Amino acid sequence: DIQMTQSPSSLSASVGDRVTITCRASQGINNYLVWYQQKPGKVPKLLIYAASTLQSGVPSRFSGSGSGTDFTLTISSLQPEDVATYYCQKYNSAPLTFGGGTKVEI
Amino acid sequence: QVQLVESGGGVVQPGRSLRLSCAASRFTFSSYAMDWVRQAPGKGLEWVALISYDGSNKYYADSVKGRFTISRDNSKNTLYLQMNSLRDEDTAVYYCAKPGSSGRYDAFDIWGQGTMVTVSS
């Protein structure tokens, strides 16, 4: 099975900083990669699918890139409401494995 | 508004069984594959199982294979997860999730609010 590895597992940044989270697949998954945001005590929310397509309603400061095995989620200017844990997930085939998550703090 | 509502969680002893339900509304349930995802307390998300739109194909995480069974009743717009031989490590919030398109695999655009399962003696 394909493993998904996220880094870092946590980070602390200041408001306005550019934040980058990476996700690596152990085998190529083309662009079948999604990013979710989960705020404390809340249900996960879809941010970006197909590696780089922004879900409707998601602020444009979020962006995704990558294909194959290496992917990146970028927050161009971190806002207080972005405090959350971010997960990547592959969805090219079962098992639809999640990365371990990246906790973002201010 | 598209909605998923889970039910059936609770406290259960190790080795016992529990069945979760997920009631879907305001979309054509019978056209979509559906998934279960769980999250242990303080831990990350873990994909559990997927069922195709017509129930003919089912896939499971290795951690639950042989113990859990995913099923659906399209006439009732309801997804199920039968959990047998429960273990302490099955303690988690269980979410049902809807893919964004009617293909077998897609990102989850709709999640239920989750139902808590606690396995404890």
Tab-separated table of C-alpha atoms in Angstrom:
chain	number	residue	atom	x	y	z
A	1	ASP	CA	0.000	0.000	0.000
A	2	ILE	CA	1.038	3.598	-0.646
A	3	GLN	CA	2.093	5.550	2.426
A	4	MET	CA	1.535	9.292	2.824
A	5	THR	CA	4.092	11.257	4.845
A	6	GLN	CA	3.479	14.840	5.906
A	7	SER	CA	6.037	17.279	7.238
A	8	PRO	CA	6.416	18.992	9.518
A	9	SER	CA	4.099	17.428	12.092
A	10	SER	CA	3.643	20.840	13.655
A	11	LEU	CA	4.725	24.406	13.096
A	12	SER	CA	4.368	27.803	14.683
A	13	ALA	CA	4.356	30.945	12.585
A	14	SER	CA	3.355	34.570	12.846
A	15	VAL	CA	0.349	36.275	11.320
A	16	GLY	CA	1.228	37.232	7.776
A	17	ASP	CA	3.895	34.559	7.352
A	18	ARG	CA	4.064	32.261	4.369
A	19	VAL	CA	3.535	28.671	5.508
A	20	THR	CA	4.401	25.551	3.535
A	21	ILE	CA	3.386	21.979	4.338
A	22	THR	CA	4.617	19.027	2.346
A	23	CYS	CA	3.108	15.628	1.644
A	24	ARG	CA	5.027	12.782	0.071
A	25	ALA	CA	3.559	9.604	-1.394
A	26	SER	CA	5.630	6.428	-1.339
A	27	GLN	CA	4.569	5.784	-4.954
A	28	GLY	CA	3.241	8.015	-7.699
A	29	ILE	CA	-0.412	9.036	-7.413
A	30	ASN	CA	-0.565	11.484	-10.354
A	31	ASN	CA	-2.568	14.424	-8.976
A	32	TYR	CA	-5.071	12.428	-6.885
A	33	LEU	CA	-4.230	14.377	-3.766
A	34	VAL	CA	-6.554	16.358	-1.512
A	35	TRP	CA	-5.891	18.709	1.421
A	36	TYR	CA	-8.289	19.071	4.348
A	37	GLN	CA	-8.355	21.558	7.192
A	38	GLN	CA	-9.622	20.491	10.591
A	39	LYS	CA	-10.110	23.133	13.236
A	40	PRO	CA	-10.202	22.031	16.888
A	41	GLY	CA	-13.422	20.213	17.678
A	42	LYS	CA	-14.700	20.522	14.116
A	43	VAL	CA	-15.292	18.290	11.119
A	44	PRO	CA	-12.623	18.208	8.394
A	45	LYS	CA	-13.152	20.638	5.544
A	46	LEU	CA	-12.010	20.151	1.946
A	47	LEU	CA	-9.553	22.858	0.908
A	48	ILE	CA	-7.848	21.694	-2.284
A	49	TYR	CA	-8.459	18.694	-4.542
A	50	ALA	CA	-6.662	17.334	-7.579
A	51	ALA	CA	-3.491	18.630	-5.908
A	52	SER	CA	-4.042	22.242	-6.930
A	53	THR	CA	-7.749	23.025	-7.426
A	54	LEU	CA	-9.176	25.313	-4.777
A	55	GLN	CA	-12.545	24.224	-3.418
A	56	SER	CA	-15.285	26.802	-3.841
A	57	GLY	CA	-15.369	29.283	-0.982
A	58	VAL	CA	-11.821	28.623	0.229
A	59	PRO	CA	-9.714	31.791	0.547
A	60	SER	CA	-7.208	32.373	-2.227
A	61	ARG	CA	-4.315	32.521	0.255
A	62	PHE	CA	-4.442	28.721	0.173
A	63	SER	CA	-2.782	26.986	-2.759
A	64	GLY	CA	-1.580	23.530	-3.644
A	65	SER	CA	0.982	22.157	-6.031
A	66	GLY	CA	2.710	18.963	-7.031
A	67	SER	CA	2.177	15.769	-8.936
A	68	GLY	CA	3.427	12.231	-8.733
A	69	THR	CA	4.931	11.803	-5.259
A	70	ASP	CA	5.605	15.290	-3.898
A	71	PHE	CA	2.937	17.809	-2.977
A	72	THR	CA	2.784	21.131	-1.188
A	73	LEU	CA	0.107	23.146	0.590
A	74	THR	CA	0.941	26.831	0.924
A	75	ILE	CA	-0.746	29.516	2.973
A	76	SER	CA	0.538	32.749	1.489
A	77	SER	CA	-0.283	34.961	4.465
A	78	LEU	CA	-1.200	33.127	7.649
A	79	GLN	CA	-4.317	34.391	9.432
A	80	PRO	CA	-5.488	33.684	12.994
A	81	GLU	CA	-8.437	31.672	11.650
A	82	ASP	CA	-6.022	29.307	9.903
A	83	VAL	CA	-5.038	27.681	13.197
A	84	ALA	CA	-5.898	24.057	12.482
A	85	THR	CA	-4.501	20.673	11.609
A	86	TYR	CA	-4.032	20.034	7.901
A	87	TYR	CA	-4.204	16.588	6.337
A	88	CYS	CA	-3.353	15.307	2.894
A	89	GLN	CA	-5.049	12.216	1.461
A	90	LYS	CA	-4.543	10.152	-1.671
A	91	TYR	CA	-7.624	9.102	-3.592
A	92	ASN	CA	-6.375	7.362	-6.725
A	93	SER	CA	-7.300	3.942	-5.332
A	94	ALA	CA	-8.109	2.150	-2.088
A	95	PRO	CA	-6.849	2.387	0.585
A	96	LEU	CA	-7.503	6.139	0.611
A	97	THR	CA	-4.645	6.852	3.016
A	98	PHE	CA	-4.294	10.076	4.973
A	99	GLY	CA	-1.065	11.749	5.939
A	100	GLY	CA	-0.334	12.082	9.631
A	101	GLY	CA	-1.359	15.731	9.797
A	102	THR	CA	0.362	19.063	10.354
A	103	LYS	CA	-0.728	21.217	13.270
A	104	VAL	CA	-0.421	24.923	12.520
A	105	GLU	CA	-0.248	27.389	15.396
A	106	ILE	CA	0.230	31.127	15.672
B	1	GLN	CA	-28.254	21.522	1.838
B	2	VAL	CA	-26.499	18.178	1.476
B	3	GLN	CA	-26.385	16.441	4.833
B	4	LEU	CA	-24.975	13.321	6.451
B	5	VAL	CA	-26.076	12.346	9.956
B	6	GLU	CA	-24.372	9.490	11.787
B	7	SER	CA	-25.888	7.554	14.674
B	8	GLY	CA	-25.318	4.378	16.642
B	9	GLY	CA	-22.201	5.238	18.578
B	10	GLY	CA	-21.780	4.494	22.254
B	11	VAL	CA	-19.797	2.583	24.841
B	12	VAL	CA	-19.227	-1.100	24.137
B	13	GLN	CA	-17.091	-3.803	25.745
B	14	PRO	CA	-14.132	-5.311	23.907
B	15	GLY	CA	-15.161	-8.198	21.703
B	16	ARG	CA	-18.716	-6.968	21.290
B	17	SER	CA	-20.442	-5.507	18.226
B	18	LEU	CA	-21.961	-2.198	17.199
B	19	ARG	CA	-23.654	-0.931	14.045
B	20	LEU	CA	-23.323	2.634	12.889
B	21	SER	CA	-25.726	4.329	10.507
B	22	CYS	CA	-25.354	7.391	8.311
B	23	ALA	CA	-28.521	9.006	6.954
B	24	ALA	CA	-28.006	10.987	3.759
B	25	SER	CA	-30.229	13.732	2.449
B	26	ARG	CA	-30.547	16.265	-0.365
B	27	PHE	CA	-28.411	14.469	-2.912
B	28	THR	CA	-28.818	11.387	-5.069
B	29	PHE	CA	-27.359	8.915	-2.570
B	30	SER	CA	-27.629	5.957	-4.937
B	31	SER	CA	-25.246	7.613	-7.414
B	32	TYR	CA	-22.302	7.997	-5.037
B	33	ALA	CA	-19.762	5.726	-3.457
B	34	MET	CA	-19.555	6.367	0.283
B	35	ASP	CA	-16.825	6.075	2.905
B	36	TRP	CA	-16.241	5.776	6.619
B	37	VAL	CA	-13.337	7.627	8.243
B	38	ARG	CA	-12.397	7.531	11.925
B	39	GLN	CA	-10.346	9.633	14.298
B	40	ALA	CA	-9.082	8.323	17.611
B	41	PRO	CA	-8.966	10.863	20.460
B	42	GLY	CA	-6.135	13.313	19.842
B	43	LYS	CA	-5.007	11.445	16.733
B	44	GLY	CA	-5.172	11.889	12.981
B	45	LEU	CA	-7.706	10.806	10.406
B	46	GLU	CA	-7.842	7.152	9.337
B	47	TRP	CA	-9.773	5.958	6.314
B	48	VAL	CA	-11.814	2.865	7.268
B	49	ALA	CA	-13.927	1.618	4.379
B	50	LEU	CA	-15.514	2.437	1.021
B	51	ILE	CA	-18.562	1.044	-0.739
B	52	SER	CA	-19.438	1.598	-4.383
B	53	TYR	CA	-22.662	3.322	-5.390
B	54	ASP	CA	-24.523	0.032	-5.837
B	55	GLY	CA	-22.861	-1.903	-3.015
B	56	SER	CA	-21.126	-4.311	-5.377
B	57	ASN	CA	-17.582	-3.301	-4.394
B	58	LYS	CA	-16.231	-2.828	-0.898
B	59	TYR	CA	-12.765	-1.910	0.343
B	60	TYR	CA	-11.354	-1.876	3.863
B	61	ALA	CA	-8.341	-0.658	5.796
B	62	ASP	CA	-6.147	-3.521	6.950
B	63	SER	CA	-6.835	-2.536	10.567
B	64	VAL	CA	-10.538	-3.443	10.252
B	65	LYS	CA	-10.555	-6.070	7.503
B	66	GLY	CA	-12.445	-9.182	8.568
B	67	ARG	CA	-14.084	-7.409	11.526
B	68	PHE	CA	-15.998	-4.505	9.973
B	69	THR	CA	-18.553	-4.624	7.170
B	70	ILE	CA	-19.718	-1.625	5.176
B	71	SER	CA	-23.141	-1.756	3.555
B	72	ARG	CA	-25.854	0.520	2.229
B	73	ASP	CA	-29.577	0.638	1.622
B	74	ASN	CA	-30.208	2.957	-1.298
B	75	SER	CA	-33.969	2.761	-0.766
B	76	LYS	CA	-33.445	4.330	2.658
B	77	ASN	CA	-30.540	6.644	1.704
B	78	THR	CA	-28.553	5.092	4.508
B	79	LEU	CA	-24.965	3.876	4.908
B	80	TYR	CA	-23.980	1.364	7.577
B	81	LEU	CA	-20.870	0.122	9.330
B	82	GLN	CA	-21.185	-3.168	11.179
B	83	MET	CA	-18.323	-3.425	13.665
B	84	ASN	CA	-17.614	-6.819	15.216
B	85	SER	CA	-14.908	-8.049	17.583
B	86	LEU	CA	-14.281	-4.511	18.742
B	87	ARG	CA	-10.929	-3.630	20.274
B	88	ASP	CA	-9.737	-0.803	22.489
B	89	GLU	CA	-7.952	0.704	19.478
B	90	ASP	CA	-11.266	1.066	17.631
B	91	THR	CA	-12.210	3.862	20.038
B	92	ALA	CA	-12.731	6.900	17.812
B	93	VAL	CA	-15.125	9.352	16.284
B	94	TYR	CA	-16.537	7.740	13.155
B	95	TYR	CA	-17.439	9.969	10.225
B	96	CYS	CA	-19.274	9.098	7.069
B	97	ALA	CA	-18.057	11.025	4.049
B	98	LYS	CA	-19.329	11.689	0.542
B	99	PRO	CA	-17.000	11.945	-2.475
B	100	GLY	CA	-17.295	15.061	-4.579
B	101	SER	CA	-18.186	13.186	-7.748
B	102	SER	CA	-20.059	10.036	-8.583
B	103	GLY	CA	-16.905	8.126	-9.514
B	104	ARG	CA	-15.573	5.506	-7.153
B	105	TYR	CA	-12.753	7.624	-5.798
B	106	ASP	CA	-12.769	11.333	-5.084
B	107	ALA	CA	-12.043	13.865	-2.393
B	108	PHE	CA	-14.632	14.079	0.385
B	109	ASP	CA	-16.650	17.250	0.001
B	110	ILE	CA	-19.264	16.472	2.642
B	111	TRP	CA	-18.666	14.972	6.100
B	112	GLY	CA	-21.114	14.031	8.795
B	113	GLN	CA	-20.762	15.415	12.297
B	114	GLY	CA	-19.398	12.091	13.555
B	115	THR	CA	-20.476	9.557	16.147
B	116	MET	CA	-18.268	8.523	19.054
B	117	VAL	CA	-17.486	4.861	19.668
B	118	THR	CA	-15.791	3.967	22.933
B	119	VAL	CA	-14.542	0.421	23.448
B	120	SER	CA	-13.937	-0.171	27.126
B	121	SER	CA	-14.565	-2.773	29.761
